[in-house]
Coordinates of C-alpha atoms in Angstrom, one line a residue:
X11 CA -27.6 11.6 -7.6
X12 CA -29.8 14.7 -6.2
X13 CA -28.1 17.6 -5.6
X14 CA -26.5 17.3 -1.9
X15 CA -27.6 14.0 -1.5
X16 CA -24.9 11.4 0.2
X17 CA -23.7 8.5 -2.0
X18 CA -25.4 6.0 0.9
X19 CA -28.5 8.0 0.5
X20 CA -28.4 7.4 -2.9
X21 CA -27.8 3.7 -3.2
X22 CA -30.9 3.3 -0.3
X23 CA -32.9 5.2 -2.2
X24 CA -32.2 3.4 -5.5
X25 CA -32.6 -0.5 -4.2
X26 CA -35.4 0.7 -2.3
X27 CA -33.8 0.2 1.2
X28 CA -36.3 1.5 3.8
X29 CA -37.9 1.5 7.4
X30 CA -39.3 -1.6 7.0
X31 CA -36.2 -3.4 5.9
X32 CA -33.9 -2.1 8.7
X33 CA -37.0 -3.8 11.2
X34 CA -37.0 -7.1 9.2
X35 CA -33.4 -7.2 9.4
X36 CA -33.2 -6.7 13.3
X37 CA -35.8 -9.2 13.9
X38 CA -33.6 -11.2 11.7
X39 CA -30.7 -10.9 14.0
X40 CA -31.5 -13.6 16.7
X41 CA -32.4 -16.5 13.9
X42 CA -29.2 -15.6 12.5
X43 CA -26.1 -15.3 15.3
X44 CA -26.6 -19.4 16.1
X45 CA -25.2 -20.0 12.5
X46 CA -22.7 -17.1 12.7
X47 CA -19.8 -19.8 13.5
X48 CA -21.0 -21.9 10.4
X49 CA -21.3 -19.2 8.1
X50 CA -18.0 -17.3 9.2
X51 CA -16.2 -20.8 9.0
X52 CA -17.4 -21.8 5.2
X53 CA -16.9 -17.9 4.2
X54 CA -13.2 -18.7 4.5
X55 CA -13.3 -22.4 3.6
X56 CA -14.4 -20.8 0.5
X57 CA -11.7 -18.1 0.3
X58 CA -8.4 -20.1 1.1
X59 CA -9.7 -23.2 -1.2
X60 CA -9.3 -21.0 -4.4
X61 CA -5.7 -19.8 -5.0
X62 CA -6.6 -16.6 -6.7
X63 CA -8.4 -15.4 -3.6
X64 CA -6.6 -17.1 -1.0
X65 CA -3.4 -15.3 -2.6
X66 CA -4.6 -12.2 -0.5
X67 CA -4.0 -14.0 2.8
X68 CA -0.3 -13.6 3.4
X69 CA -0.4 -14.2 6.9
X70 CA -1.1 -17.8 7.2
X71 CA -3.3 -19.2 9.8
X72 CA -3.1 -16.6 12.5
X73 CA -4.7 -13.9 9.5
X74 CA -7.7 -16.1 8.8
X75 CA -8.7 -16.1 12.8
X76 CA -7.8 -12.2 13.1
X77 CA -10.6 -12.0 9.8
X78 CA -12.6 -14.6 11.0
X79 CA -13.3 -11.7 14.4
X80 CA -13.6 -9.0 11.6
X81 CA -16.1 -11.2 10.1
X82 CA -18.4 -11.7 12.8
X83 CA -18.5 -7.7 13.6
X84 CA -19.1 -7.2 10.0
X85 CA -22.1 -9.8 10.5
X86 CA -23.3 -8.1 13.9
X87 CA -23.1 -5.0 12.0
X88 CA -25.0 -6.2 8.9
X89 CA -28.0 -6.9 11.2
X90 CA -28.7 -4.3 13.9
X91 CA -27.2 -1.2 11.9
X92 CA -27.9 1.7 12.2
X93 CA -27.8 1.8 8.8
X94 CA -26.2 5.9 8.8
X95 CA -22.9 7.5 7.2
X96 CA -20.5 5.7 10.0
X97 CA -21.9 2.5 8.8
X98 CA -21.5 3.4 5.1
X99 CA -18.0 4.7 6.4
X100 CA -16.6 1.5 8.2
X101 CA -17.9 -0.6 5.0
X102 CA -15.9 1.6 2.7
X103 CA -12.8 1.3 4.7
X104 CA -13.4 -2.5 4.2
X105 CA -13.4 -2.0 0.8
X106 CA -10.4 -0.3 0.6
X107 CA -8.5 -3.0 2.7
X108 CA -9.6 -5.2 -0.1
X109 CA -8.2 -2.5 -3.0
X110 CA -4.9 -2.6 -0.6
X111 CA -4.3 -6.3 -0.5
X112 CA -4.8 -6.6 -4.2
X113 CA -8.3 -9.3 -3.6
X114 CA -10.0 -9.4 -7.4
X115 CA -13.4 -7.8 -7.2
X116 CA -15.0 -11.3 -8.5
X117 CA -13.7 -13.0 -5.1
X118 CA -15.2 -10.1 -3.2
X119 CA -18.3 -10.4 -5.3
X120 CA -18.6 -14.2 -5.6
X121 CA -17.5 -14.3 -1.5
X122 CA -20.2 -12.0 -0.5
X123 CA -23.2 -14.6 -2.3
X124 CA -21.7 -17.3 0.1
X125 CA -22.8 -14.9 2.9
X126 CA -26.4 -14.4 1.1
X127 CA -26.7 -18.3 0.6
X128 CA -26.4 -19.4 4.1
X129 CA -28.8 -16.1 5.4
X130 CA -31.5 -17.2 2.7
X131 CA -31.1 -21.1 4.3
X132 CA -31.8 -19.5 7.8
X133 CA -34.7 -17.6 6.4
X134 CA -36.5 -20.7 4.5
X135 CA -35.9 -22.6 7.9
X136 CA -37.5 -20.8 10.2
X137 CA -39.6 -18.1 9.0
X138 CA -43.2 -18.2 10.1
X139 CA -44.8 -18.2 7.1
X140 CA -44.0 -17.5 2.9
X141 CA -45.1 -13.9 2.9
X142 CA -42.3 -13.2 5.7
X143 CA -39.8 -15.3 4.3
X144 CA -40.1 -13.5 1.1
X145 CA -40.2 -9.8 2.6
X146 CA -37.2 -10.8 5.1
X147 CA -35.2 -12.1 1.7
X148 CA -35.7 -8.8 0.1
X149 CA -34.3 -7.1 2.6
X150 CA -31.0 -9.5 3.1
X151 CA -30.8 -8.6 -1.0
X152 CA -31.0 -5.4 -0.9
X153 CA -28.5 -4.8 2.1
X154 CA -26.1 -6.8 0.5
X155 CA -26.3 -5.2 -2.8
X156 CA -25.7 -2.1 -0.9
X157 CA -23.0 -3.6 0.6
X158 CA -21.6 -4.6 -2.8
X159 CA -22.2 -1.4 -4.5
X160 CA -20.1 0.5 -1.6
X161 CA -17.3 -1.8 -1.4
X162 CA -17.2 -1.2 -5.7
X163 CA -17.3 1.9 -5.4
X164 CA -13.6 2.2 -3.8
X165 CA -12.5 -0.1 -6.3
X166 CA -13.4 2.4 -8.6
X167 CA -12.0 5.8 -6.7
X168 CA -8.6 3.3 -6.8
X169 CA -9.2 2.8 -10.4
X170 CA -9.2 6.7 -11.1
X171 CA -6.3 7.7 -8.6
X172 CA -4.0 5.2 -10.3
X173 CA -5.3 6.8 -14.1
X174 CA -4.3 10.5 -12.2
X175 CA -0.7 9.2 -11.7
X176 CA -0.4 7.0 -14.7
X177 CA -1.0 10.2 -16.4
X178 CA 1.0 12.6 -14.5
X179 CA 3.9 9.8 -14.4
X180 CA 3.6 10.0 -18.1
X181 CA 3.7 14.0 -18.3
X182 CA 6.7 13.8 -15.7
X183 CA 8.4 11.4 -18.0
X184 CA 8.4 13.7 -21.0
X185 CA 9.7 16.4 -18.7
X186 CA 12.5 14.7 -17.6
X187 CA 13.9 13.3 -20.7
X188 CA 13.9 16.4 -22.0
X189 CA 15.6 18.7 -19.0
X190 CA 18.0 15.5 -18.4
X191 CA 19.0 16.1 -21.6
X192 CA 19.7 19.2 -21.9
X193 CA 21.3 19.3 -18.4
X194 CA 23.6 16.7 -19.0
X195 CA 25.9 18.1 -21.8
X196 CA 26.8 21.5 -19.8
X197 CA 27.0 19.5 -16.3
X198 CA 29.9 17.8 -18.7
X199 CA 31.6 20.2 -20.0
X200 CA 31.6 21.8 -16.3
X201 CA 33.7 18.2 -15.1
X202 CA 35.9 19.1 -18.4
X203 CA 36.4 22.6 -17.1
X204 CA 37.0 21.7 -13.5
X205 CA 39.9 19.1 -14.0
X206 CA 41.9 21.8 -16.3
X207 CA 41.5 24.0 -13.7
X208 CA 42.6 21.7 -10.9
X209 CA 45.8 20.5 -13.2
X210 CA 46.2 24.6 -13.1
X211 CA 45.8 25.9 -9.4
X212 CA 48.5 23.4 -7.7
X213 CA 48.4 23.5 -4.2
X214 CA 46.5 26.4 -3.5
X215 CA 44.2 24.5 -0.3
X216 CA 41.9 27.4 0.0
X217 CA 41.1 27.0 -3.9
X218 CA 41.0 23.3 -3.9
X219 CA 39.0 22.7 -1.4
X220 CA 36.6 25.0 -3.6
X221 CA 36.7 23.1 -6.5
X222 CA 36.1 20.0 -4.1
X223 CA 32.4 21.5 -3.4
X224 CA 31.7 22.1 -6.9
X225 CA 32.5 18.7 -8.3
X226 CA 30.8 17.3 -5.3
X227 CA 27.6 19.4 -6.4
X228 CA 27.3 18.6 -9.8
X229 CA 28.0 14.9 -9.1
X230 CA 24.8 15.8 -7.0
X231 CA 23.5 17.2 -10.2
X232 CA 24.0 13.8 -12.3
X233 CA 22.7 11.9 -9.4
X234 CA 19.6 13.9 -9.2
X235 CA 19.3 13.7 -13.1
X236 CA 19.7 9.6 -12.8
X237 CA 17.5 9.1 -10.0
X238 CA 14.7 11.4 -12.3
X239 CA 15.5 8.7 -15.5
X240 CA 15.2 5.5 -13.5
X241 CA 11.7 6.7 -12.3
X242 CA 10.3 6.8 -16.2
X243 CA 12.7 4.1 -17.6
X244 CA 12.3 0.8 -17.2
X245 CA 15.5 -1.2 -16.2
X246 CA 15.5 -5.1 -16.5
X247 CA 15.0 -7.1 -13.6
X248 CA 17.7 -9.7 -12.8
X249 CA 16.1 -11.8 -10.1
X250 CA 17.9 -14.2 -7.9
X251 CA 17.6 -15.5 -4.6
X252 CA 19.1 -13.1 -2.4
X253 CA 19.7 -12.9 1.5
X254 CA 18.0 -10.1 3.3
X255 CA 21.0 -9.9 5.7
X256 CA 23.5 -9.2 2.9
X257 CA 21.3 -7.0 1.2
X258 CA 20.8 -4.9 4.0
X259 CA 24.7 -4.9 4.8
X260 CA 25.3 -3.8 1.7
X261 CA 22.8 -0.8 1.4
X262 CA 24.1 0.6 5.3
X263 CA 28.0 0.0 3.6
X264 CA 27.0 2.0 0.6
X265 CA 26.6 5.4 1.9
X266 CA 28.4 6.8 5.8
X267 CA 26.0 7.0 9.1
X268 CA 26.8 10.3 11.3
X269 CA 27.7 9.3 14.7
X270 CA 25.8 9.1 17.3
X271 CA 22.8 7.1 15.4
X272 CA 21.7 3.9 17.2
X273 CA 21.8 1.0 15.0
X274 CA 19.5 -2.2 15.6
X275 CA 19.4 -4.9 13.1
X276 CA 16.9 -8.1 13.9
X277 CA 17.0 -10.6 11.6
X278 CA 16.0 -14.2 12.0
X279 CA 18.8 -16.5 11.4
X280 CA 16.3 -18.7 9.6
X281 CA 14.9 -15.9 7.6
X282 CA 13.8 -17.0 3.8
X283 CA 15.6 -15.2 1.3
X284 CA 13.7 -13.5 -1.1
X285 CA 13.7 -13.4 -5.2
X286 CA 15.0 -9.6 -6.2
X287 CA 17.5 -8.1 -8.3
X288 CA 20.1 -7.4 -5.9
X289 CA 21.4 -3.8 -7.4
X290 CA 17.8 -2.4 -7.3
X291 CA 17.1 -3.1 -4.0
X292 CA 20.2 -2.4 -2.4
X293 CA 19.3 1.2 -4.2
X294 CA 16.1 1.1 -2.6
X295 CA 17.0 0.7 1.2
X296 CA 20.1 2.9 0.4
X297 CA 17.5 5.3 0.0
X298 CA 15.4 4.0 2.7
X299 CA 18.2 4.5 4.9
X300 CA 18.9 7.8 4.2
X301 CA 15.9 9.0 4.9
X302 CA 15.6 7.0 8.5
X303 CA 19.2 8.7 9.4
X304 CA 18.3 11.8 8.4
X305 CA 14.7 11.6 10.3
X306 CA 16.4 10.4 13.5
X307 CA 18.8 13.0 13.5
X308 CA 22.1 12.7 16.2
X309 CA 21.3 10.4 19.2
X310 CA 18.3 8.7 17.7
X311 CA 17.6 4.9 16.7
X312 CA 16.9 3.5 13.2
X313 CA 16.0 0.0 13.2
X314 CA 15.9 -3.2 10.6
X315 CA 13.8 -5.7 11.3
X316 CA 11.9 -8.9 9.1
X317 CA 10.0 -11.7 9.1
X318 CA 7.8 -14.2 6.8
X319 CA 4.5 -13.4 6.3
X320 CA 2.8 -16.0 3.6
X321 CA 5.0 -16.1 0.2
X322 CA 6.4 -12.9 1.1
X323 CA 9.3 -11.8 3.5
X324 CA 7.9 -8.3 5.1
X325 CA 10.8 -5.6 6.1
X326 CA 10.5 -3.1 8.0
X327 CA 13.2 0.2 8.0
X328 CA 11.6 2.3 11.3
X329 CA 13.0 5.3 12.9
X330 CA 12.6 7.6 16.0
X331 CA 12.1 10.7 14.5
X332 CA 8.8 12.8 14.1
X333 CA 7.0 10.9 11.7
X334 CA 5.6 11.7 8.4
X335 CA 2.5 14.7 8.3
X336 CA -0.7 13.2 7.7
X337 CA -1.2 15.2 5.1
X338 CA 1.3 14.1 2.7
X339 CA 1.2 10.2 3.6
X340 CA -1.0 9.5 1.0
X341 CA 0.8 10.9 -1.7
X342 CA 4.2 9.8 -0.3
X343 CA 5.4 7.8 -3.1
X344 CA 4.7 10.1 -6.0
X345 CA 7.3 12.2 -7.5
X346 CA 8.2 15.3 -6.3
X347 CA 6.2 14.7 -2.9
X348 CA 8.6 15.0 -0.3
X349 CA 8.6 16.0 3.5
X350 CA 12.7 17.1 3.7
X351 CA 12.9 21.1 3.7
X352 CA 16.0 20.5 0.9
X353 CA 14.2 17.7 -1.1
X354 CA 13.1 17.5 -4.1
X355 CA 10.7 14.0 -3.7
X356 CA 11.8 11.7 -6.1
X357 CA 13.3 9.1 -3.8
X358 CA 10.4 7.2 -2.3
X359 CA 9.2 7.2 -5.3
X360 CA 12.1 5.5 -7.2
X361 CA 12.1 2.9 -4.2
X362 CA 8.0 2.2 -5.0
X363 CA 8.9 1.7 -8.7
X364 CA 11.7 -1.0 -8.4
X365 CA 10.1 -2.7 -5.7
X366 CA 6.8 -3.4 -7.8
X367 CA 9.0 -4.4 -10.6
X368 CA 10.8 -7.2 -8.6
X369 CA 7.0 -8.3 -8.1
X370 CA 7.3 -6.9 -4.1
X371 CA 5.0 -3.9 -2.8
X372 CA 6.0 -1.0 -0.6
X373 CA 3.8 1.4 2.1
X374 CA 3.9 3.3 5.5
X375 CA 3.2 1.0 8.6
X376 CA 2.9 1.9 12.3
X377 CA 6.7 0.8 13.4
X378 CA 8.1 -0.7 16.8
X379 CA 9.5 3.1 17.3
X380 CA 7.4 7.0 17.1
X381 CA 8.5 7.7 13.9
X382 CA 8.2 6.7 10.6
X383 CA 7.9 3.0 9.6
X384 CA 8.1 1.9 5.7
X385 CA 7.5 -2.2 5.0
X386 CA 9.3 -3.7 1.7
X387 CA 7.4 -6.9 1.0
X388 CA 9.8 -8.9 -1.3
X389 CA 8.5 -12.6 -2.6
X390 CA 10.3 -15.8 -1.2
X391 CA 12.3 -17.5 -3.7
X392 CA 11.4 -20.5 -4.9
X393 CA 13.4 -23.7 -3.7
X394 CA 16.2 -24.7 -6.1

């Protein structure tokens, strides 16, 4: 890459992508859109036939006709440009839907010469003669190749952010074993201490009630300490099919709402349940919870709500607090990212850990209410 020089200029320049290509591919545009129907219809014929691809499509029908409209402005798009920085921009956002759904690059790759097939059978039909046919093929290869090399390239920037927090996970880890280690043993010998002293100060309330806030902080202490371990160790799973309703009455049971927070649960009664280990998730919306409560403050709304979506039941905790600063949302779910003032950021990313371990996925969402929204997307269990 030349110094200064754009990424997009740089794959132009290196398939050869010029003037002359962007006017074959306008004049292109009119022989094209009568088959757009045809070509958008076998795209996805193609996609939901093969169960490795089609496993990216969790939202049944109703997704495919939502693509299918993404499809055909990706098709205008492909053919009248311009061919500048927004365009390279909206293509790489593409792309990084596709990193975000989890589709294999071979579907995306394999997917994309579907699209090139039927555009080279428009060409051959009614080109006015071999010379243009040729040239006006070129130029379909060479956009698409650009359009392949972009969408690669954010499988690859995904590639190297999950390497930067494998290896800071890993450096964490080693940090923690070693501070919980060496925290634990005088944390104990502090609960040692404080029940001879409480066996010793009878029923002095003044006192008591200070020893009650400092075994209430170093149980804070071990908590923090635990919650630090369970992000680096790796706990067995103990699936089962469980029902979202009970698992989300038992998180709100496990820790006491303040007053004055509005509580809205909507499940459906007919609502699949889902295959999780019961304990670990009820940890994680404890914690999801928490965190909604604390955002909504007194006199605000948190509110539950779920539905199937493919082979996955999607839950959504939302709140009406402020929302979450842009400018730590995409590092949310690391450890010791946080957006509390007292925090110390290793909750959200406990909940991202167990939830990909029961084989579910976790992320921010726009919510039914102005503040923050987080979707747990837990797999259906299978039918006894």
């Amino acid at each position: 890459m030349q110094h200064g020089e754009h990424l997009f200029d740089e794959i132009k320049r290196y398939v050869g992508f010029d003037a002359r290509d962007e006017a074959l591919l306008r004049g292109l545009y009119e022989r094209v859109r009568p088959h757009a129907d045809r070509i958008i219809d076998d795209f996805y014929d193609h996609i939901l036939d093969h169960p490795g691809a089609s496993r990216a499509i969790t939202g049944g029908q109703a997704q495919v006709e939502r693509l299918k409209g993404t499809l055909r402005g990706w098709l205008d798009g492909l053919f009248t440009g311009p061919w500048d920085l927004a365009y390279y921009e909206l293509r790489a956002r593409i792309g990084r839907r596709h990193v975000q759904i989890d589709l294999p690059q071979q579907y995306m790759i394999t997917a994309m010469d579907v699209i090139r097939g039927h555009v080279v059978d428009v060409i051959l039909d009614s080109a006015a003669d071999p010379a243009q046919a040729r040239a006006e093929i070129h130029a379909v290869d060479r956009l698409l190749d650009m359009e392949l090399a972009i969408m690669l390239h954010t499988y690859r920037e995904d590639y190297l952010l999950r390497m930067q927090r494998t290896e800071r996970l890993a450096t964490f880890g080693q940090l923690v074993a070693s501070i919980g280690h060496e925290l634990r043993n005088p944390l104990g010998v502090m609960e040692s201490s404080l029940f001879l002293v409480r066996s010793r100060v009878g029923n002095d309330e003044r006192v008591l009630r200070h020893l009650d806030r400092i075994e209430a902080q170093i149980r804070l202490s071990n908590r923090i300490i635990g919650d630090m371990l369970d992000i680096v160790r790796d706990r067995p799973v103990i699936a089962r099919a469980v029902e979202v309703g009970a698992l989300i009455a038992a998180a709100r049971e496990a820790f006491p709402a303040p007053p004055g927070v509005r509580w809205v649960v909507d499940l459906p009664a007919d609502l699949p349940r889902v295959s999780a280990d019961f304990d670990q998730l009820r940890q994680v919306f404890v914690n999801l919870l928490t965190n909604a409560v604390d955002a909504a403050g007194e006199g605000g709304e948190v509110r539950i709500t779920a539905a199937p979506a493919g082979t996955s039941v999607e839950i959504v905790v939302s709140d009406s607090g402020p929302g979450i600063d842009p400018a730590v949302r995409a590092r949310l779910f690391e450890p010791l990212v946080t957006t509390k003032p007292r925090g110390i950021g290793l909750g959200l990313s406990l909940c991202k850990r167990i939830v990909e371990r029961n084989g579910g996925s976790i992320g921010v969402v726009a919510g039914p209410l102005p503040g923050a929204a987080f979707q747990v997307a837990l797999p259906i269990a299978e039918a006894p």
